[in-house]
Amino acid sequence: MPSLLFSQVVVNSGLTQIIDAPLGTAQTLNIALQNNSDDAKRVTFALMDYYNDCNEGYVYVDGEEPIESSCRPWLTLENTELVLLPREKRDFSVLVNIPSNYNLPNANTCLFINNTALVDSVQKAGVIQFGVQIRYGVNIIYNNPSVQSSVDLFTQSLVIDTAGVNYAFELSLVNRGNASTTFHTKASILDMEGNMVYENTSIRQSIQPQQCRKVLLENIDVAPGTYELVLLHEADSGDVFGVSESITF
């Protein structure tokens, strides 16, 4: 596989582009491309909306109508296709016209960059060699500076694993805010009399806006019964997000 990558067009400017410009302004993103091949390569570009689901990961939406948090209508591509000469390096420009009336904390879309051999297959000595296509996805994220910067850690799902000797929890969190942070989760389990029978703190993780993270809490050794689970997600901003629910083992 590495030999295939070395013979393809690669993206050198990173796969996440963050825009923090004011409303009503324009900004140009430059995507750095490099053809590592000794052959000319055709590169095509397409925009597609996506959202982040903690269970399914990035879910791409193939449709003409943009989703609510899309910045796809703001973007103008330099072109939809170009040819890079052997070993050529060049920037691909994306013009972003930010509307003056956007009121959500952030917006996003994805720029797909597809590259193939200029001739998709060639025949040498009776053997057909097919060109290999590699696709990059560049996430374009807009953070709205007119909306107060905030973190919002939301517990999307909780799965209890009872297969092992002791119980384990797997939490899925999504940051619904417009600011990045690091966080850890404190979990407490109380019996029906209010006595704490389990307490644990997860490792600290970073999380971006609209990103999901998994939190695993293991070695929960409690007797069968009904308990109150209390989860506190503490961000480095000082914000604390809590949730509690009744659980039965």
PDB file of C-alpha atoms in Angstrom:
ATOM      1  CA  MET A   1       0.000   0.000   0.000  1.00  0.00           C
ATOM      2  CA  PRO A   2       2.743   2.591   0.751  1.00  0.00           C
ATOM      3  CA  SER A   3       4.036   2.280  -2.848  1.00  0.00           C
ATOM      4  CA  LEU A   4       0.553   3.154  -4.088  1.00  0.00           C
ATOM      5  CA  LEU A   5       0.459   6.260  -1.881  1.00  0.00           C
ATOM      6  CA  PHE A   6       3.861   7.410  -3.100  1.00  0.00           C
ATOM      7  CA  SER A   7       2.588   7.206  -6.693  1.00  0.00           C
ATOM      8  CA  GLN A   8      -0.513   9.326  -6.044  1.00  0.00           C
ATOM      9  CA  VAL A   9      -1.531  12.913  -5.441  1.00  0.00           C
ATOM     10  CA  VAL A  10      -1.432  13.745  -1.724  1.00  0.00           C
ATOM     11  CA  VAL A  11      -2.827  16.589   0.388  1.00  0.00           C
ATOM     12  CA  ASN A  12      -0.084  18.384   2.339  1.00  0.00           C
ATOM     13  CA  SER A  13      -2.159  21.088   4.051  1.00  0.00           C
ATOM     14  CA  GLY A  14      -4.018  18.955   6.567  1.00  0.00           C
ATOM     15  CA  LEU A  15      -7.405  17.266   6.453  1.00  0.00           C
ATOM     16  CA  THR A  16      -9.173  19.810   8.692  1.00  0.00           C
ATOM     17  CA  GLN A  17      -9.559  23.472   7.745  1.00  0.00           C
ATOM     18  CA  ILE A  18     -10.849  25.808  10.492  1.00  0.00           C
ATOM     19  CA  ILE A  19     -12.430  29.184   9.638  1.00  0.00           C
ATOM     20  CA  ASP A  20     -12.905  31.810  12.370  1.00  0.00           C
ATOM     21  CA  ALA A  21     -13.636  34.869  10.181  1.00  0.00           C
ATOM     22  CA  PRO A  22     -16.434  37.351  11.042  1.00  0.00           C
ATOM     23  CA  LEU A  23     -19.878  37.147   9.461  1.00  0.00           C
ATOM     24  CA  GLY A  24     -20.253  38.907   6.120  1.00  0.00           C
ATOM     25  CA  THR A  25     -16.608  38.461   5.127  1.00  0.00           C
ATOM     26  CA  ALA A  26     -14.781  36.284   2.612  1.00  0.00           C
ATOM     27  CA  GLN A  27     -11.804  34.027   3.099  1.00  0.00           C
ATOM     28  CA  THR A  28      -9.755  31.847   0.761  1.00  0.00           C
ATOM     29  CA  LEU A  29      -8.600  28.375   1.750  1.00  0.00           C
ATOM     30  CA  ASN A  30      -5.552  27.024  -0.047  1.00  0.00           C
ATOM     31  CA  ILE A  31      -5.342  23.238  -0.252  1.00  0.00           C
ATOM     32  CA  ALA A  32      -1.754  22.144  -0.955  1.00  0.00           C
ATOM     33  CA  LEU A  33      -1.549  19.280  -3.454  1.00  0.00           C
ATOM     34  CA  GLN A  34       1.461  17.291  -4.574  1.00  0.00           C
ATOM     35  CA  ASN A  35       1.775  14.726  -7.342  1.00  0.00           C
ATOM     36  CA  ASN A  36       4.288  12.122  -6.174  1.00  0.00           C
ATOM     37  CA  SER A  37       4.064  10.215  -9.423  1.00  0.00           C
ATOM     38  CA  ASP A  38       6.136  10.279 -12.597  1.00  0.00           C
ATOM     39  CA  ASP A  39       2.834  10.331 -14.490  1.00  0.00           C
ATOM     40  CA  ALA A  40       0.264  13.081 -14.906  1.00  0.00           C
ATOM     41  CA  LYS A  41      -2.716  12.700 -12.577  1.00  0.00           C
ATOM     42  CA  ARG A  42      -6.320  13.796 -12.907  1.00  0.00           C
ATOM     43  CA  VAL A  43      -7.790  15.261  -9.714  1.00  0.00           C
ATOM     44  CA  THR A  44     -11.515  15.887  -9.208  1.00  0.00           C
ATOM     45  CA  PHE A  45     -13.228  17.846  -6.417  1.00  0.00           C
ATOM     46  CA  ALA A  46     -16.692  17.570  -4.872  1.00  0.00           C
ATOM     47  CA  LEU A  47     -18.433  18.945  -1.785  1.00  0.00           C
ATOM     48  CA  MET A  48     -20.636  16.822   0.465  1.00  0.00           C
ATOM     49  CA  ASP A  49     -22.315  17.567   3.792  1.00  0.00           C
ATOM     50  CA  TYR A  50     -21.832  15.356   6.826  1.00  0.00           C
ATOM     51  CA  TYR A  51     -22.749  15.039  10.451  1.00  0.00           C
ATOM     52  CA  ASN A  52     -21.033  13.174  13.257  1.00  0.00           C
ATOM     53  CA  ASP A  53     -22.768  10.226  14.904  1.00  0.00           C
ATOM     54  CA  CYS A  54     -21.122   8.597  17.896  1.00  0.00           C
ATOM     55  CA  ASN A  55     -22.112   5.117  16.740  1.00  0.00           C
ATOM     56  CA  GLU A  56     -21.697   5.433  12.974  1.00  0.00           C
ATOM     57  CA  GLY A  57     -18.886   8.014  12.835  1.00  0.00           C
ATOM     58  CA  TYR A  58     -19.018  10.545  10.011  1.00  0.00           C
ATOM     59  CA  VAL A  59     -22.284  10.186   8.079  1.00  0.00           C
ATOM     60  CA  TYR A  60     -22.182  11.797   4.629  1.00  0.00           C
ATOM     61  CA  VAL A  61     -25.351  13.214   3.098  1.00  0.00           C
ATOM     62  CA  ASP A  62     -25.577  12.904  -0.672  1.00  0.00           C
ATOM     63  CA  GLY A  63     -28.166  15.430  -1.777  1.00  0.00           C
ATOM     64  CA  GLU A  64     -28.691  18.835  -3.370  1.00  0.00           C
ATOM     65  CA  GLU A  65     -30.357  20.359  -0.307  1.00  0.00           C
ATOM     66  CA  PRO A  66     -27.778  21.354   2.348  1.00  0.00           C
ATOM     67  CA  ILE A  67     -28.271  20.270   5.933  1.00  0.00           C
ATOM     68  CA  GLU A  68     -28.982  22.954   8.558  1.00  0.00           C
ATOM     69  CA  SER A  69     -25.393  23.285   9.745  1.00  0.00           C
ATOM     70  CA  SER A  70     -23.845  23.194   6.261  1.00  0.00           C
ATOM     71  CA  CYS A  71     -21.431  25.785   4.913  1.00  0.00           C
ATOM     72  CA  ARG A  72     -21.447  24.147   1.472  1.00  0.00           C
ATOM     73  CA  PRO A  73     -23.516  26.940  -0.157  1.00  0.00           C
ATOM     74  CA  TRP A  74     -20.866  29.453   0.937  1.00  0.00           C
ATOM     75  CA  LEU A  75     -18.041  27.722  -0.939  1.00  0.00           C
ATOM     76  CA  THR A  76     -16.851  28.344  -4.500  1.00  0.00           C
ATOM     77  CA  LEU A  77     -14.279  25.900  -5.853  1.00  0.00           C
ATOM     78  CA  GLU A  78     -11.512  27.064  -8.142  1.00  0.00           C
ATOM     79  CA  ASN A  79     -12.510  24.225 -10.458  1.00  0.00           C
ATOM     80  CA  THR A  80     -14.077  20.788 -10.293  1.00  0.00           C
ATOM     81  CA  GLU A  81     -11.178  19.055 -12.044  1.00  0.00           C
ATOM     82  CA  LEU A  82      -7.515  19.640 -12.827  1.00  0.00           C
ATOM     83  CA  VAL A  83      -4.466  17.746 -14.067  1.00  0.00           C
ATOM     84  CA  LEU A  84      -1.223  17.739 -12.097  1.00  0.00           C
ATOM     85  CA  LEU A  85       1.956  17.169 -14.090  1.00  0.00           C
ATOM     86  CA  PRO A  86       4.530  14.645 -12.852  1.00  0.00           C
ATOM     87  CA  ARG A  87       5.986  15.767  -9.490  1.00  0.00           C
ATOM     88  CA  GLU A  88       4.020  19.017  -9.642  1.00  0.00           C
ATOM     89  CA  LYS A  89       3.047  20.903  -6.485  1.00  0.00           C
ATOM     90  CA  ARG A  90       0.256  23.455  -6.459  1.00  0.00           C
ATOM     91  CA  ASP A  91      -2.450  25.013  -4.289  1.00  0.00           C
ATOM     92  CA  PHE A  92      -6.145  24.530  -4.942  1.00  0.00           C
ATOM     93  CA  SER A  93      -8.265  27.522  -3.888  1.00  0.00           C
ATOM     94  CA  VAL A  94     -11.645  27.466  -2.163  1.00  0.00           C
ATOM     95  CA  LEU A  95     -13.394  30.825  -1.741  1.00  0.00           C
ATOM     96  CA  VAL A  96     -15.610  31.041   1.356  1.00  0.00           C
ATOM     97  CA  ASN A  97     -18.269  33.789   1.403  1.00  0.00           C
ATOM     98  CA  ILE A  98     -19.646  33.842   4.952  1.00  0.00           C
ATOM     99  CA  PRO A  99     -23.243  35.161   5.131  1.00  0.00           C
ATOM    100  CA  SER A 100     -23.981  38.046   7.473  1.00  0.00           C
ATOM    101  CA  ASN A 101     -27.105  36.447   8.985  1.00  0.00           C
ATOM    102  CA  TYR A 102     -25.812  33.014  10.057  1.00  0.00           C
ATOM    103  CA  ASN A 103     -26.770  32.447  13.694  1.00  0.00           C
ATOM    104  CA  LEU A 104     -25.637  28.901  14.522  1.00  0.00           C
ATOM    105  CA  PRO A 105     -22.396  28.403  16.497  1.00  0.00           C
ATOM    106  CA  ASN A 106     -20.662  26.480  13.704  1.00  0.00           C
ATOM    107  CA  ALA A 107     -21.037  25.039  10.214  1.00  0.00           C
ATOM    108  CA  ASN A 108     -19.231  22.381   8.250  1.00  0.00           C
ATOM    109  CA  THR A 109     -18.938  20.465   5.007  1.00  0.00           C
ATOM    110  CA  CYS A 110     -16.411  18.131   3.389  1.00  0.00           C
ATOM    111  CA  LEU A 111     -14.274  18.642   0.284  1.00  0.00           C
ATOM    112  CA  PHE A 112     -13.577  15.298  -1.383  1.00  0.00           C
ATOM    113  CA  ILE A 113     -10.397  15.137  -3.462  1.00  0.00           C
ATOM    114  CA  ASN A 114     -10.230  12.181  -5.843  1.00  0.00           C
ATOM    115  CA  ASN A 115      -7.186  11.328  -7.928  1.00  0.00           C
ATOM    116  CA  THR A 116      -6.625   8.756 -10.645  1.00  0.00           C
ATOM    117  CA  ALA A 117      -4.140   8.092 -13.373  1.00  0.00           C
ATOM    118  CA  LEU A 118      -4.728  10.252 -16.438  1.00  0.00           C
ATOM    119  CA  VAL A 119      -5.146   6.957 -18.308  1.00  0.00           C
ATOM    120  CA  ASP A 120      -6.999   4.614 -16.002  1.00  0.00           C
ATOM    121  CA  SER A 121      -5.564   1.457 -17.513  1.00  0.00           C
ATOM    122  CA  VAL A 122      -2.696   0.630 -19.823  1.00  0.00           C
ATOM    123  CA  GLN A 123      -1.789  -2.602 -21.560  1.00  0.00           C
ATOM    124  CA  LYS A 124       1.816  -3.770 -21.621  1.00  0.00           C
ATOM    125  CA  ALA A 125       2.891  -7.145 -23.018  1.00  0.00           C
ATOM    126  CA  GLY A 126      -0.668  -8.402 -22.820  1.00  0.00           C
ATOM    127  CA  VAL A 127      -1.100  -7.406 -19.114  1.00  0.00           C
ATOM    128  CA  ILE A 128      -3.672  -4.784 -18.132  1.00  0.00           C
ATOM    129  CA  GLN A 129      -2.652  -2.602 -15.169  1.00  0.00           C
ATOM    130  CA  PHE A 130      -5.543  -0.692 -13.669  1.00  0.00           C
ATOM    131  CA  GLY A 131      -5.052   2.773 -12.192  1.00  0.00           C
ATOM    132  CA  VAL A 132      -5.748   3.100  -8.470  1.00  0.00           C
ATOM    133  CA  GLN A 133      -7.991   5.866  -7.137  1.00  0.00           C
ATOM    134  CA  ILE A 134      -7.421   7.360  -3.692  1.00  0.00           C
ATOM    135  CA  ARG A 135      -9.871   9.793  -2.104  1.00  0.00           C
ATOM    136  CA  TYR A 136      -9.128  12.365   0.588  1.00  0.00           C
ATOM    137  CA  GLY A 137     -11.772  14.118   2.656  1.00  0.00           C
ATOM    138  CA  VAL A 138     -10.930  17.626   3.901  1.00  0.00           C
ATOM    139  CA  ASN A 139     -13.324  18.720   6.656  1.00  0.00           C
ATOM    140  CA  ILE A 140     -14.093  22.447   6.454  1.00  0.00           C
ATOM    141  CA  ILE A 141     -15.359  23.821   9.792  1.00  0.00           C
ATOM    142  CA  TYR A 142     -16.610  27.348  10.478  1.00  0.00           C
ATOM    143  CA  ASN A 143     -16.709  28.669  14.054  1.00  0.00           C
ATOM    144  CA  ASN A 144     -19.067  31.639  14.360  1.00  0.00           C
ATOM    145  CA  PRO A 145     -17.310  34.368  16.400  1.00  0.00           C
ATOM    146  CA  SER A 146     -20.574  36.288  16.879  1.00  0.00           C
ATOM    147  CA  VAL A 147     -21.930  33.407  18.984  1.00  0.00           C
ATOM    148  CA  GLN A 148     -20.382  33.173  22.421  1.00  0.00           C
ATOM    149  CA  SER A 149     -17.742  30.471  22.550  1.00  0.00           C
ATOM    150  CA  SER A 150     -18.969  27.540  24.597  1.00  0.00           C
ATOM    151  CA  VAL A 151     -18.576  23.831  25.259  1.00  0.00           C
ATOM    152  CA  ASP A 152     -21.613  21.555  25.453  1.00  0.00           C
ATOM    153  CA  LEU A 153     -20.789  17.942  26.309  1.00  0.00           C
ATOM    154  CA  PHE A 154     -23.866  15.803  25.708  1.00  0.00           C
ATOM    155  CA  THR A 155     -24.157  12.119  26.632  1.00  0.00           C
ATOM    156  CA  GLN A 156     -25.546  10.559  23.464  1.00  0.00           C
ATOM    157  CA  SER A 157     -25.594   6.927  24.558  1.00  0.00           C
ATOM    158  CA  LEU A 158     -24.653   4.592  27.401  1.00  0.00           C
ATOM    159  CA  VAL A 159     -23.953   0.888  26.935  1.00  0.00           C
ATOM    160  CA  ILE A 160     -23.497  -1.480  29.884  1.00  0.00           C
ATOM    161  CA  ASP A 161     -21.323  -4.539  29.174  1.00  0.00           C
ATOM    162  CA  THR A 162     -22.213  -7.467  31.439  1.00  0.00           C
ATOM    163  CA  ALA A 163     -20.242 -10.125  29.560  1.00  0.00           C
ATOM    164  CA  GLY A 164     -17.084 -10.047  31.691  1.00  0.00           C
ATOM    165  CA  VAL A 165     -16.390 -10.872  35.315  1.00  0.00           C
ATOM    166  CA  ASN A 166     -17.223  -7.271  36.284  1.00  0.00           C
ATOM    167  CA  TYR A 167     -19.414  -4.709  34.557  1.00  0.00           C
ATOM    168  CA  ALA A 168     -18.163  -1.991  32.190  1.00  0.00           C
ATOM    169  CA  PHE A 169     -19.711   1.203  30.831  1.00  0.00           C
ATOM    170  CA  GLU A 170     -19.098   2.701  27.401  1.00  0.00           C
ATOM    171  CA  LEU A 171     -20.309   6.295  27.025  1.00  0.00           C
ATOM    172  CA  SER A 172     -20.623   8.213  23.779  1.00  0.00           C
ATOM    173  CA  LEU A 173     -20.247  11.987  24.094  1.00  0.00           C
ATOM    174  CA  VAL A 174     -20.733  14.705  21.493  1.00  0.00           C
ATOM    175  CA  ASN A 175     -19.558  18.303  21.845  1.00  0.00           C
ATOM    176  CA  ARG A 176     -22.572  20.331  20.693  1.00  0.00           C
ATOM    177  CA  GLY A 177     -20.797  23.619  21.397  1.00  0.00           C
ATOM    178  CA  ASN A 178     -18.509  25.742  19.240  1.00  0.00           C
ATOM    179  CA  ALA A 179     -15.293  25.512  21.270  1.00  0.00           C
ATOM    180  CA  SER A 180     -12.667  22.801  21.655  1.00  0.00           C
ATOM    181  CA  THR A 181     -11.745  21.526  25.094  1.00  0.00           C
ATOM    182  CA  THR A 182     -10.271  18.650  27.041  1.00  0.00           C
ATOM    183  CA  PHE A 183     -12.389  16.767  29.541  1.00  0.00           C
ATOM    184  CA  HIS A 184     -12.600  13.809  31.856  1.00  0.00           C
ATOM    185  CA  THR A 185     -15.631  11.966  33.201  1.00  0.00           C
ATOM    186  CA  LYS A 186     -16.306  11.158  36.847  1.00  0.00           C
ATOM    187  CA  ALA A 187     -18.715   8.276  37.405  1.00  0.00           C
ATOM    188  CA  SER A 188     -20.421   7.424  40.680  1.00  0.00           C
ATOM    189  CA  ILE A 189     -22.876   4.633  41.447  1.00  0.00           C
ATOM    190  CA  LEU A 190     -25.169   5.031  44.488  1.00  0.00           C
ATOM    191  CA  ASP A 191     -27.340   2.375  46.030  1.00  0.00           C
ATOM    192  CA  MET A 192     -30.972   3.042  46.943  1.00  0.00           C
ATOM    193  CA  GLU A 193     -29.915   4.365  50.379  1.00  0.00           C
ATOM    194  CA  GLY A 194     -27.567   6.927  48.813  1.00  0.00           C
ATOM    195  CA  ASN A 195     -24.349   5.077  49.667  1.00  0.00           C
ATOM    196  CA  MET A 196     -21.586   5.264  47.058  1.00  0.00           C
ATOM    197  CA  VAL A 197     -20.642   1.759  45.894  1.00  0.00           C
ATOM    198  CA  TYR A 198     -18.455   2.705  42.906  1.00  0.00           C
ATOM    199  CA  GLU A 199     -16.399   5.732  41.858  1.00  0.00           C
ATOM    200  CA  ASN A 200     -13.998   6.195  38.935  1.00  0.00           C
ATOM    201  CA  THR A 201     -12.483   8.933  36.771  1.00  0.00           C
ATOM    202  CA  SER A 202     -11.717   8.452  33.073  1.00  0.00           C
ATOM    203  CA  ILE A 203      -8.550   9.541  31.289  1.00  0.00           C
ATOM    204  CA  ARG A 204      -8.534  13.121  29.951  1.00  0.00           C
ATOM    205  CA  GLN A 205      -9.356  13.503  26.248  1.00  0.00           C
ATOM    206  CA  SER A 206      -9.570  16.367  23.778  1.00  0.00           C
ATOM    207  CA  ILE A 207     -12.774  17.032  21.831  1.00  0.00           C
ATOM    208  CA  GLN A 208     -13.605  19.475  19.004  1.00  0.00           C
ATOM    209  CA  PRO A 209     -16.985  21.008  18.134  1.00  0.00           C
ATOM    210  CA  GLN A 210     -19.401  18.393  16.773  1.00  0.00           C
ATOM    211  CA  GLN A 211     -16.904  15.629  17.515  1.00  0.00           C
ATOM    212  CA  CYS A 212     -17.722  12.420  19.371  1.00  0.00           C
ATOM    213  CA  ARG A 213     -15.609  10.657  21.968  1.00  0.00           C
ATOM    214  CA  LYS A 214     -15.925   7.296  23.684  1.00  0.00           C
ATOM    215  CA  VAL A 215     -15.393   6.969  27.436  1.00  0.00           C
ATOM    216  CA  LEU A 216     -14.773   3.503  28.870  1.00  0.00           C
ATOM    217  CA  LEU A 217     -15.208   2.775  32.578  1.00  0.00           C
ATOM    218  CA  GLU A 218     -14.244  -0.740  33.613  1.00  0.00           C
ATOM    219  CA  ASN A 219     -14.062  -3.039  36.657  1.00  0.00           C
ATOM    220  CA  ILE A 220     -17.450  -2.105  38.070  1.00  0.00           C
ATOM    221  CA  ASP A 221     -17.872  -4.683  40.802  1.00  0.00           C
ATOM    222  CA  VAL A 222     -21.318  -4.267  42.392  1.00  0.00           C
ATOM    223  CA  ALA A 223     -23.973  -6.708  43.535  1.00  0.00           C
ATOM    224  CA  PRO A 224     -27.066  -7.247  41.378  1.00  0.00           C
ATOM    225  CA  GLY A 225     -29.725  -4.647  42.060  1.00  0.00           C
ATOM    226  CA  THR A 226     -30.997  -1.195  41.125  1.00  0.00           C
ATOM    227  CA  TYR A 227     -28.707   1.835  41.475  1.00  0.00           C
ATOM    228  CA  GLU A 228     -28.413   5.519  40.567  1.00  0.00           C
ATOM    229  CA  LEU A 229     -25.629   6.323  38.090  1.00  0.00           C
ATOM    230  CA  VAL A 230     -24.227   9.877  38.200  1.00  0.00           C
ATOM    231  CA  LEU A 231     -21.906  11.097  35.420  1.00  0.00           C
ATOM    232  CA  LEU A 232     -20.033  14.402  35.562  1.00  0.00           C
ATOM    233  CA  HIS A 233     -18.129  15.550  32.447  1.00  0.00           C
ATOM    234  CA  GLU A 234     -15.631  18.194  33.556  1.00  0.00           C
ATOM    235  CA  ALA A 235     -14.103  20.395  30.837  1.00  0.00           C
ATOM    236  CA  ASP A 236     -10.869  22.365  31.179  1.00  0.00           C
ATOM    237  CA  SER A 237     -12.965  25.522  30.745  1.00  0.00           C
ATOM    238  CA  GLY A 238     -14.426  24.810  34.193  1.00  0.00           C
ATOM    239  CA  ASP A 239     -17.811  23.784  32.810  1.00  0.00           C
ATOM    240  CA  VAL A 240     -19.387  20.653  34.288  1.00  0.00           C
ATOM    241  CA  PHE A 241     -22.077  18.644  32.517  1.00  0.00           C
ATOM    242  CA  GLY A 242     -23.997  16.123  34.539  1.00  0.00           C
ATOM    243  CA  VAL A 243     -26.460  13.351  33.855  1.00  0.00           C
ATOM    244  CA  SER A 244     -27.986  10.695  36.098  1.00  0.00           C
ATOM    245  CA  GLU A 245     -30.191   7.700  35.501  1.00  0.00           C
ATOM    246  CA  SER A 246     -31.434   4.589  37.223  1.00  0.00           C
ATOM    247  CA  ILE A 247     -29.669   1.368  36.212  1.00  0.00           C
ATOM    248  CA  THR A 248     -30.279  -2.250  37.088  1.00  0.00           C
ATOM    249  CA  PHE A 249     -27.667  -5.001  37.064  1.00  0.00           C
TER     250      PHE A 249
END
